[in-house]
mmCIF file of C-alpha atoms in Angstrom:
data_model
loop_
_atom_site.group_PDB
_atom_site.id
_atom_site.type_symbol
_atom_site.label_atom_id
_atom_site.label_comp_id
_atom_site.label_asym_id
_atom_site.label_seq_id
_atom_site.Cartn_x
_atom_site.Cartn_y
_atom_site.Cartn_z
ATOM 1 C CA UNK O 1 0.000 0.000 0.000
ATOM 2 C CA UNK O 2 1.185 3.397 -0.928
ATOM 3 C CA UNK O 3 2.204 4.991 2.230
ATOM 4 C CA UNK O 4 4.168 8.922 1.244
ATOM 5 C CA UNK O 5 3.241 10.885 3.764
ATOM 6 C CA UNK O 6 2.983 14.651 3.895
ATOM 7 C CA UNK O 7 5.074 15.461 7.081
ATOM 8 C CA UNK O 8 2.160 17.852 8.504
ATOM 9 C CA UNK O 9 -0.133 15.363 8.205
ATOM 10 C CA UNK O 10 -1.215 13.739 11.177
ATOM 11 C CA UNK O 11 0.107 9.996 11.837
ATOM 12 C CA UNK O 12 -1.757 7.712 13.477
ATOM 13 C CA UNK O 13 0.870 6.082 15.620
ATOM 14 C CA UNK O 14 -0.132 6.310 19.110
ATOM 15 C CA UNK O 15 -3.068 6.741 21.331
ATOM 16 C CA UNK O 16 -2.000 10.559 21.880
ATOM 17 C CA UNK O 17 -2.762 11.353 18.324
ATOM 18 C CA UNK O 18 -6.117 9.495 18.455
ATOM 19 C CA UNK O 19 -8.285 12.363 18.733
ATOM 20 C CA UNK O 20 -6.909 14.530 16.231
ATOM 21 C CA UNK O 21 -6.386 11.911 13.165
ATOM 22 C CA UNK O 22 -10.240 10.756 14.577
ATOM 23 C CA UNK O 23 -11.215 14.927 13.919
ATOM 24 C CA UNK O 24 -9.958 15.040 10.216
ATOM 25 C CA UNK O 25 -11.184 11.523 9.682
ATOM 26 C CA UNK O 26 -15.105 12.990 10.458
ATOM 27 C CA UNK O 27 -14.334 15.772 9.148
ATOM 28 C CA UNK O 28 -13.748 14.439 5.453
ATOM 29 C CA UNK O 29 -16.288 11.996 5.999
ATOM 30 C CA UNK O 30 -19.045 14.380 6.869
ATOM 31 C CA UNK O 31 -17.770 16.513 3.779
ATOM 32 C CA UNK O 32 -18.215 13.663 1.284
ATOM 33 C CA UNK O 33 -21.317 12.626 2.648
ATOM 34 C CA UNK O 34 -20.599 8.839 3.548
ATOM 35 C CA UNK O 35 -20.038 9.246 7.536
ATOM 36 C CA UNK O 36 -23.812 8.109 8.387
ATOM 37 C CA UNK O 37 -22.216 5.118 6.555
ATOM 38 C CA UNK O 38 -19.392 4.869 8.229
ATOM 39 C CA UNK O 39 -20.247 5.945 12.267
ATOM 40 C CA UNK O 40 -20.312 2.559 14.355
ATOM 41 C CA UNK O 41 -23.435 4.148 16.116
ATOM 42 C CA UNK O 42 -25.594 4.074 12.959
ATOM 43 C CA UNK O 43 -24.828 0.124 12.309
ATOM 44 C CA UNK O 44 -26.993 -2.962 12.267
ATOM 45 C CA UNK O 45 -26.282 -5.666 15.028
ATOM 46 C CA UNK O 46 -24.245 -7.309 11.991
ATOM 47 C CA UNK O 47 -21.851 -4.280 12.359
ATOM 48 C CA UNK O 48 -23.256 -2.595 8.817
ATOM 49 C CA UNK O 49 -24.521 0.477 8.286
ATOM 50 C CA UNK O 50 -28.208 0.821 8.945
ATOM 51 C CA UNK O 51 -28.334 2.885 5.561
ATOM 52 C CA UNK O 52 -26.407 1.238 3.056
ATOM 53 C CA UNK O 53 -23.619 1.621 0.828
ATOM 54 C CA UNK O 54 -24.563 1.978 -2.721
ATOM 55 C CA UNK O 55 -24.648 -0.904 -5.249
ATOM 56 C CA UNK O 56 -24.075 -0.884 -9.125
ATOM 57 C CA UNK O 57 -27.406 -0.109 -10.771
ATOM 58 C CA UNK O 58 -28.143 -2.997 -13.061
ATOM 59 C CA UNK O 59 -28.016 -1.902 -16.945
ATOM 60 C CA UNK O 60 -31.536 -1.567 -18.296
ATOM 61 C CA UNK O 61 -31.199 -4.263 -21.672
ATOM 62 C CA UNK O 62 -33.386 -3.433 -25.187
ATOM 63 C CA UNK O 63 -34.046 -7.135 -25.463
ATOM 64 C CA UNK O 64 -35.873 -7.182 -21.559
ATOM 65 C CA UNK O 65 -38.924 -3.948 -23.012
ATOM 66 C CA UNK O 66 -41.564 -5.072 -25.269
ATOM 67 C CA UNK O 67 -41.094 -5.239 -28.553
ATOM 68 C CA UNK O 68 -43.683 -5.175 -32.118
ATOM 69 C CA UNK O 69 -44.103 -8.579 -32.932
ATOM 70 C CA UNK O 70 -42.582 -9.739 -36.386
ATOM 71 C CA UNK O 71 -44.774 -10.767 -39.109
ATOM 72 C CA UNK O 72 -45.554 -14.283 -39.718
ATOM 73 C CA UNK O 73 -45.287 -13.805 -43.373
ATOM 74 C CA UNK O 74 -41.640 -13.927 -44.792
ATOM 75 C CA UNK O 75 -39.938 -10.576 -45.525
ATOM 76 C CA UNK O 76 -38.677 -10.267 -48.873
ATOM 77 C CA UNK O 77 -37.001 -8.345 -51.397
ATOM 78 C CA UNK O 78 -38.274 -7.152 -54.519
ATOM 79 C CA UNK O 79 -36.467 -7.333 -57.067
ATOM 80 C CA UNK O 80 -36.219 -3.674 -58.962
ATOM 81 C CA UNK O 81 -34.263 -3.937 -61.748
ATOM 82 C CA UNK O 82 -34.995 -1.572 -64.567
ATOM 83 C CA UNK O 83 -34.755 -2.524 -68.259
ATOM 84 C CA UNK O 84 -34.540 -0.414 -70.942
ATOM 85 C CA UNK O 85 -37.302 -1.035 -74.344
ATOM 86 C CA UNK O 86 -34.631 -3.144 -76.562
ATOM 87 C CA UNK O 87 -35.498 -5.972 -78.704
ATOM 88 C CA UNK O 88 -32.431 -7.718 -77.998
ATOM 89 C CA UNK O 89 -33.524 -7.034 -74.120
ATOM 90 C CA UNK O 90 -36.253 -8.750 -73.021
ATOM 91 C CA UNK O 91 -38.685 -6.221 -70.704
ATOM 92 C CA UNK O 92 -39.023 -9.063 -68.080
ATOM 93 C CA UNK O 93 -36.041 -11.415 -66.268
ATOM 94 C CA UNK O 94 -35.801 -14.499 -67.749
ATOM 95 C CA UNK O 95 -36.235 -16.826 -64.671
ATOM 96 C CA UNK O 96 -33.918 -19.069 -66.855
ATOM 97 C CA UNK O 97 -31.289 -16.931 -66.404
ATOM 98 C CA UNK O 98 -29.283 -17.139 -63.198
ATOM 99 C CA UNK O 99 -28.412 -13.199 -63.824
ATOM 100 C CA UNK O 100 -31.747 -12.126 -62.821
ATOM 101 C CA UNK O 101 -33.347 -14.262 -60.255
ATOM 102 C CA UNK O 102 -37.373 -13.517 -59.700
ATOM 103 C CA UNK O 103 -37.066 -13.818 -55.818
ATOM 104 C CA UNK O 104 -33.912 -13.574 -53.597
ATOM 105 C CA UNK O 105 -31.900 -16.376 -53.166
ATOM 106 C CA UNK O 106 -31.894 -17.742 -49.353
ATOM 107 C CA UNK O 107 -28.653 -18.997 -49.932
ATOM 108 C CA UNK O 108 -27.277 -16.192 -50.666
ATOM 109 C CA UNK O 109 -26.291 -13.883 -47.446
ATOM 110 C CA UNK O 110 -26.943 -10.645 -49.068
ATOM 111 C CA UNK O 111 -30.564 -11.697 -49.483
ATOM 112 C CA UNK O 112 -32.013 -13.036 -46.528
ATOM 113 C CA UNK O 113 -35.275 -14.161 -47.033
ATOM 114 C CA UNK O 114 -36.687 -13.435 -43.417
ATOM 115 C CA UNK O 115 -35.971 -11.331 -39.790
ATOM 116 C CA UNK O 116 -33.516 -13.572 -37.742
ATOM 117 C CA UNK O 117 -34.518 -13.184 -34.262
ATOM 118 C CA UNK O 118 -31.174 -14.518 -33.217
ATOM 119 C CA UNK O 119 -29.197 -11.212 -35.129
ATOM 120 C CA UNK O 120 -27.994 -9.077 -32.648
ATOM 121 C CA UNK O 121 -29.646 -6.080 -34.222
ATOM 122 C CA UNK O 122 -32.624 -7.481 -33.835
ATOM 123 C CA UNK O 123 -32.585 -7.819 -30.413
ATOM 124 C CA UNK O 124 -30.759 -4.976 -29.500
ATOM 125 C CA UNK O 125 -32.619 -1.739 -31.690
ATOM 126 C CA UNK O 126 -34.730 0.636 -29.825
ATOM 127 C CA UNK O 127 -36.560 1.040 -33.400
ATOM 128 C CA UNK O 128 -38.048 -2.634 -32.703
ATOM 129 C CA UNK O 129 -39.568 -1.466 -29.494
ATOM 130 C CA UNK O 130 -43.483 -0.749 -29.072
ATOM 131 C CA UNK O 131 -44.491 2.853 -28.671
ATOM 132 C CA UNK O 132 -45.025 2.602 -24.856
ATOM 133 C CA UNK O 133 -42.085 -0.037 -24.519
ATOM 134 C CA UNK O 134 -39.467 2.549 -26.029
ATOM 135 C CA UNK O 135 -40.891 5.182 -23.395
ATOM 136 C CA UNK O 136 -40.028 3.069 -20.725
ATOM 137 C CA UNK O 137 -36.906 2.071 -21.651
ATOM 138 C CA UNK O 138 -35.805 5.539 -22.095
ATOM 139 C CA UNK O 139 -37.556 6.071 -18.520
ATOM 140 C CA UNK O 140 -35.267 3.254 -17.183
ATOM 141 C CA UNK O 141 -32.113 4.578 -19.059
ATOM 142 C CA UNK O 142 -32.541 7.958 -17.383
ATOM 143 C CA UNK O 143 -32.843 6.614 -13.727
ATOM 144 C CA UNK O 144 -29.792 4.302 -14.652
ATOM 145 C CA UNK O 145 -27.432 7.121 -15.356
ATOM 146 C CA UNK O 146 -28.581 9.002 -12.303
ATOM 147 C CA UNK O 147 -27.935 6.187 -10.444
ATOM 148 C CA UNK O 148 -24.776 4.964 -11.959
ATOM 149 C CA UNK O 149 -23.088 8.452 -11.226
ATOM 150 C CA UNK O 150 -24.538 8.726 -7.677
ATOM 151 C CA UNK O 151 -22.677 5.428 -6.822
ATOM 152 C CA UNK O 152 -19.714 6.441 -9.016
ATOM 153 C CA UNK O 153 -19.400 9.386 -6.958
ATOM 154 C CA UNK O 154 -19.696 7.508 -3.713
ATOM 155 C CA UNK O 155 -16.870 4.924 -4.658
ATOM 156 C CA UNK O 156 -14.295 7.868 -5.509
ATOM 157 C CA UNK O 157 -15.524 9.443 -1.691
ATOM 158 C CA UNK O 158 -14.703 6.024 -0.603
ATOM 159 C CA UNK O 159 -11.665 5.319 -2.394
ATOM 160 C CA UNK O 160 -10.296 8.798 -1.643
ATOM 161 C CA UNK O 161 -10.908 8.311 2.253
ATOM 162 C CA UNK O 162 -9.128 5.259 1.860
ATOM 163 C CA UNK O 163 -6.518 6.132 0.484
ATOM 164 C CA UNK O 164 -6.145 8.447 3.008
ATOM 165 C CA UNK O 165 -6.393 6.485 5.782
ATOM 166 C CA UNK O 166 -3.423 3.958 4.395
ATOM 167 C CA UNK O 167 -1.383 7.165 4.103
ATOM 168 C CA UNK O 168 -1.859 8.711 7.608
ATOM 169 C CA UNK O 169 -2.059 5.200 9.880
ATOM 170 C CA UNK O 170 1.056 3.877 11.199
ATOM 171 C CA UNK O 171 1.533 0.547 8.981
ATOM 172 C CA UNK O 172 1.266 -1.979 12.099
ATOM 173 C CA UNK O 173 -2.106 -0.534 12.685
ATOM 174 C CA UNK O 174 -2.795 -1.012 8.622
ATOM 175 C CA UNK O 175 -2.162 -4.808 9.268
ATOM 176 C CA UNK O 176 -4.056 -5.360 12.515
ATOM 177 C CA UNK O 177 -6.961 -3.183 12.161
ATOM 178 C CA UNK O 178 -7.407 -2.380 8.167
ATOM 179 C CA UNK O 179 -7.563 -6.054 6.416
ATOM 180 C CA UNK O 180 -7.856 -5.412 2.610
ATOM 181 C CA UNK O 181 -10.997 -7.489 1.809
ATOM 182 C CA UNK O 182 -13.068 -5.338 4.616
ATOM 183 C CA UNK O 183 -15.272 -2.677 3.657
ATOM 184 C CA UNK O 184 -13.905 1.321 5.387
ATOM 185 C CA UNK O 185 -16.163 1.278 8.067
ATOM 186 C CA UNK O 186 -15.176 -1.961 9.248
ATOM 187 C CA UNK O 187 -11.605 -0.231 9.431
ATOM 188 C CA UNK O 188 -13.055 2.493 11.031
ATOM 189 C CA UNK O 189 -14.304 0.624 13.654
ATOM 190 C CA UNK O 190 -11.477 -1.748 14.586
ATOM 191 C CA UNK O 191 -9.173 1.507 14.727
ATOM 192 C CA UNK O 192 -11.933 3.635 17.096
ATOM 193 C CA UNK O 193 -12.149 0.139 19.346
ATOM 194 C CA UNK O 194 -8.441 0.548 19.355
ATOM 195 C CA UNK O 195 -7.354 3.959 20.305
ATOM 196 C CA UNK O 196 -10.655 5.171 21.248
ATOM 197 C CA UNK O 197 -11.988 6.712 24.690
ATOM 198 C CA UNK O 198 -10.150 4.441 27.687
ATOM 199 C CA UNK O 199 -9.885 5.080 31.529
ATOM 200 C CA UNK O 200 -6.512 6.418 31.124
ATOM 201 C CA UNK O 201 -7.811 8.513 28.942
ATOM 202 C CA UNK O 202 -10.554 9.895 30.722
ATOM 203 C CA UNK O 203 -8.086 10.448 33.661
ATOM 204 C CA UNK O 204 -5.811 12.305 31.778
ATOM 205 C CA UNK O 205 -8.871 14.470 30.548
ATOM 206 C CA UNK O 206 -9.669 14.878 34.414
ATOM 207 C CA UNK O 207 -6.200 15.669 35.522
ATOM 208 C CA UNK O 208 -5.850 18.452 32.453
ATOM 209 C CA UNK O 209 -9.057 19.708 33.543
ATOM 210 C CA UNK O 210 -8.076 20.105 37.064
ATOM 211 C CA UNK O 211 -5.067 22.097 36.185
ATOM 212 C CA UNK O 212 -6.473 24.922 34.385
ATOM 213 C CA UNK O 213 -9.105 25.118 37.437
ATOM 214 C CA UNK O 214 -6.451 24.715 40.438
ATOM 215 C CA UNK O 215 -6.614 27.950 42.988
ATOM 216 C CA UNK O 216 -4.589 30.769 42.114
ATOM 217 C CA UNK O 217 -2.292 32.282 44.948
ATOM 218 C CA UNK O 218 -1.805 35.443 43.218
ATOM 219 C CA UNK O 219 -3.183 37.102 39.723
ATOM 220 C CA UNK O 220 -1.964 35.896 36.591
ATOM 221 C CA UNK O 221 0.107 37.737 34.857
ATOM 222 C CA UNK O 222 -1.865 37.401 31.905
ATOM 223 C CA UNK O 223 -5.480 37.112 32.753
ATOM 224 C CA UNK O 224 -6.235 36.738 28.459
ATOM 225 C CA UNK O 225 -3.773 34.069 28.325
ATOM 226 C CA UNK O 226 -5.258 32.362 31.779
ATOM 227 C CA UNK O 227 -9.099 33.103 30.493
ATOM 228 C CA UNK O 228 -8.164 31.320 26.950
ATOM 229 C CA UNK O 229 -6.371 27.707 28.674
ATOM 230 C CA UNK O 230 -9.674 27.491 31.410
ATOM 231 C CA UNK O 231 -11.919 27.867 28.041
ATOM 232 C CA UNK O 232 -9.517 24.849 26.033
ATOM 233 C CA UNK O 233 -9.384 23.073 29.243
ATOM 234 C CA UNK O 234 -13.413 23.259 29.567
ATOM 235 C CA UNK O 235 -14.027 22.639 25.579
ATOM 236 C CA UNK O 236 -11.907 19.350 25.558
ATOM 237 C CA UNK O 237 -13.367 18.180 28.980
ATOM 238 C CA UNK O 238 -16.906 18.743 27.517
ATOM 239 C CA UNK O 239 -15.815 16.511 24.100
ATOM 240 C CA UNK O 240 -15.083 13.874 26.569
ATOM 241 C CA UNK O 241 -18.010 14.253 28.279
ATOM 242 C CA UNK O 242 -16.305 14.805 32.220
ATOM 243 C CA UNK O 243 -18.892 14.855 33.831
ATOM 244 C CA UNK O 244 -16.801 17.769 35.836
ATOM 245 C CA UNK O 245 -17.654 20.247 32.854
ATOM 246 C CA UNK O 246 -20.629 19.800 31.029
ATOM 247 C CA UNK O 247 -22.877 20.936 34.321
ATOM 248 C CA UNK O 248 -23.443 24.513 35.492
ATOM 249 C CA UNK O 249 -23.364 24.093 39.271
ATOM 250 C CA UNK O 250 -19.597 21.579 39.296
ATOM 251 C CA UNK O 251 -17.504 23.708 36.930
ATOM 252 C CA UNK O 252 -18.859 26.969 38.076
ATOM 253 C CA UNK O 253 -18.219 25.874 41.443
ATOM 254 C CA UNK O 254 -14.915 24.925 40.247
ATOM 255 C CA UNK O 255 -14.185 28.760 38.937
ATOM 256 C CA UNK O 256 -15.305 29.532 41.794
ATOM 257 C CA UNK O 257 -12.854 28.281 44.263
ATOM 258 C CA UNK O 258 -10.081 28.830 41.445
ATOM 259 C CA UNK O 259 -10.519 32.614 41.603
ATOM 260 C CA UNK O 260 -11.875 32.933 45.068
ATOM 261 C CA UNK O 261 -8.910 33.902 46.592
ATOM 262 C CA UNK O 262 -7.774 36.664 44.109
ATOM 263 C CA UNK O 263 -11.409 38.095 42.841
ATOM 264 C CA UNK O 264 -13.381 37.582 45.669
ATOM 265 C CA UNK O 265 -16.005 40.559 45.266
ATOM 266 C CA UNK O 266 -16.319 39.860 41.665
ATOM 267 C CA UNK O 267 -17.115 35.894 42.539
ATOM 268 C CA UNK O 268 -19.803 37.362 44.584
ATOM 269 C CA UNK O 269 -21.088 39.471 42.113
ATOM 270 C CA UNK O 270 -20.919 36.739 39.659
ATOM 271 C CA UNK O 271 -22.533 33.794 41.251
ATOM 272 C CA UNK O 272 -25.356 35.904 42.604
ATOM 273 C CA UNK O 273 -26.086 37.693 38.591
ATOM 274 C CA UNK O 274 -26.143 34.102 37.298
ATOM 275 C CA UNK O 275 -27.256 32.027 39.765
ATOM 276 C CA UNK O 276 -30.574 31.250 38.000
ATOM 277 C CA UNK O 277 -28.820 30.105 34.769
ATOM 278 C CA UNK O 278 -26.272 28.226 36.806
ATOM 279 C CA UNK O 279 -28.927 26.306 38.733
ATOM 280 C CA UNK O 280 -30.907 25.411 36.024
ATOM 281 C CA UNK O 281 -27.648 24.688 33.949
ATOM 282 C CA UNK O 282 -28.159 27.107 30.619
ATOM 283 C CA UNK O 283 -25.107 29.055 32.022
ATOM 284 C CA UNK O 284 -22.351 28.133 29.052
ATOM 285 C CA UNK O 285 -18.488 28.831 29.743
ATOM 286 C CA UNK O 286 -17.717 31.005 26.775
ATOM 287 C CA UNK O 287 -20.615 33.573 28.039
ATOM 288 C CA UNK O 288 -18.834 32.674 31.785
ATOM 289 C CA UNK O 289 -15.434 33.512 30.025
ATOM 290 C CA UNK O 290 -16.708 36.890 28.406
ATOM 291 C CA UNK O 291 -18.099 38.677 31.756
ATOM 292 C CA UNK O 292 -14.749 37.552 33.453
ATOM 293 C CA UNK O 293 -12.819 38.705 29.994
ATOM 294 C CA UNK O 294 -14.664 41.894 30.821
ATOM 295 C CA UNK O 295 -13.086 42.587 34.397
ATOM 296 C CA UNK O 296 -9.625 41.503 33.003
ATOM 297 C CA UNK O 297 -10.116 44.755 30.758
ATOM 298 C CA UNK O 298 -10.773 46.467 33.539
ATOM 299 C CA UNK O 299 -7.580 45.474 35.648
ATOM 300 C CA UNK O 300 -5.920 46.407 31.673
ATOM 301 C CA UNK O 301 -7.674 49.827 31.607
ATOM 302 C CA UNK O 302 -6.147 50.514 35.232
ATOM 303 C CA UNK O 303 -2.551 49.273 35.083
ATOM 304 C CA UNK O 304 -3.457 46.916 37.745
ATOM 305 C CA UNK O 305 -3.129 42.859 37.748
ATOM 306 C CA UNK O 306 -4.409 42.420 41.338
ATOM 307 C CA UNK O 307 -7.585 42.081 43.679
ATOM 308 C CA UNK O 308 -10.671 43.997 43.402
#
C-alpha cells in the first residue's frame, strides 16, 4: 500500500494522536457525505450500516422492453431492376437466367429471405420497441445514469478516504486493524475500538481539567492568556463528556474556588447575577469567560493585575 506521507499530516501512531487523526477523519467523511455510513453508532447488530452503501445499478437491456411482434409472413425483397425497351432485351427477367433471379436467393447472405430473431440487431434496436415499450426504456435509461453516477461518486468518496487512511495510519495498525478485503467502516471501527476513549484517557482528561481550574495564589500575569487555557481546558473536557464540565453548578463551582482567593467581590457578584442560569444549567463557559474577559479589561484599563 502506498504509504508517502505529507510530514504535517497527522500519523496515526499512538493513542495521543487518536483524537486529532479521529477529527480530520469525520471531518472528510461528513464533507463527502458517507459518515452516516461509516459511524459505528448508525450500524446494524451485523456491524453494517443501517443505511447502506450503494450498489451498481443494473443496466436496463433493449431485449428485456416489449417489442412489435414480427410478421408471420416472410420478408422479402423485390427485385427492382430496370430494363430499358430493346429488342435484344427482353422487358421481363428471364427466370432461366441465373443473372436475374425472380425472388432472392436464401442462400445467398446478401438476401435473406426473413428477420432472424437470433441477429444481434434485432434484439438490441430501440426502433423494434413498441411505442409505450421505447418510453419506458428511455424512462429506465434515465434513472440508470442518475444512479450509476450517484454510486460512481460515492466509490471515488470512498476510495479517496481510503486512500487516506493507508497514508496517515502507522503501517502496524494497517495490518491489525485495516484487512484489505473489509469494507472502510469496518476499518473504522477496529481503529476507534483501538485507540478510542479508555480510563486512562478519561483520567488524563480529568487531571488536564483540574489544572487549568487549580486555585490561584496570586493574579496571573496574563489574565487573556489564563481566560483562553480554562476555556480549552473546559471545551476538551466537555468533548469527553467529564462529567466535571458539562454541568453549570460543578464547573462553576470549580471557577469559583479557582478565583476565590484573588477576585473575591467579583465571585460574589458573579454567582449571585447568574445564579438562576447556573442552577438550572443554561449558564455556558464562553458567556462565563466573556463577563470575566470583561473585568480583566478592567484590571488592563487601570494598570493593575491584582484584587478587586
Amino acid at each position: 500500500m502506498h504509504t508517502t506521507r505529507n510530514d504535517q499530516t497527522v500519523i496515526l501512531d499512538a493513542l495521543s494522536q487518536w483524537e486529532v487523526w479521529d477529527w480530520h477523519f469525520k471531518a472528510r467523511a461528513v464533507a463527502s457525505d458517507i459518515w452516516d455510513r461509516i459511524n459505528p453508532d448508525l450500524m446494524d447488530q451485523h456491524g453494517n450500516p443501517i443505511k447502506p452503501w450503494l450498489t451498481a445499478p443494473r443496466k436496463p437491456y433493449v431485449q428485456d422492453y416489449p417489442k412489435v411482434e414480427p410478421s408471420s409472413e416472410p420478408v422479402t425483397r423485390s427485385a427492382t431492376t430496370t430494363y430499358e425497351a430493346n429488342p435484344e432485351h427482353p422487358m421481363t427477367p428471364d427466370e432461366s437466367n441465373p443473372e436475374y433471379p425472380m425472388t432472392p436467393d436464401e442462400s445467398h447472405p446478401e438476401y435473406p429471405t426473413t428477420l432472424d430473431e437470433a441477429d444481434p440487431e434485432y434484439h438490441t434496436s430501440v426502433v423494434e420497441m413498441t411505442p409505450k415499450g421505447r418510453k419506458v426504456y428511455e424512462i429506465a435509461v434515465a434513472k440508470y445514469c442518475q444512479l450509476y453516477t450517484e454510486y460512481q461518486k460515492e466509490r471515488d468518496q470512498v476510495r479517496a478516504l481510503t486512500n487516506w487512511v493507508g497514508e496517515t495510519v502507522k503501517d502496524v495498525y494497517l495490518l491489525t486493524c485495516c484487512p484489505v478485503e473489509q469494507p472502510l467502516h469496518k476499518w473504522y471501527a477496529k481503529l476507534r475500538e483501538h485507540f478510542g476513549s479508555s480510563p486512562t484517557d478519561v483520567n488524563a482528561t480529568r487531571k488536564a481539567y483540574l489544572q487549568v481550574v487549580k486555585p490561584l495564589t496570586k493574579p496571573p500575569k496574563d489574565w487573556n492568556e489564563w481566560i483562553d487555557q480554562w476555556m480549552t481546558g473546559m471545551l476538551i473536557a466537555q468533548s469527553k463528556g467529564l462529567l466535571e464540565a458539562t454541568d453549570a453548578v460543578y464547573w462553576t463551582g470549580d471557577l469559583v474556588d479557582a478565583l476565590g482567593r484573588v477576585m473575591p467581590d467579583w465571585i460574589l457578584a458573579f454567582t449571585a447575577a447568574c445564579g438562576a442560569e447556573i442552577r438550572t444549567n443554561t449558564l455556558t463557559y464562553p458567556i462565563a469567560a466573556s463577563i470575566l474577559r470583561k473585568q480583566a479589561n478592567f484590571y488592563a484599563d487601570n494598570g493593575s493585575r491584582g484584587h478587586i
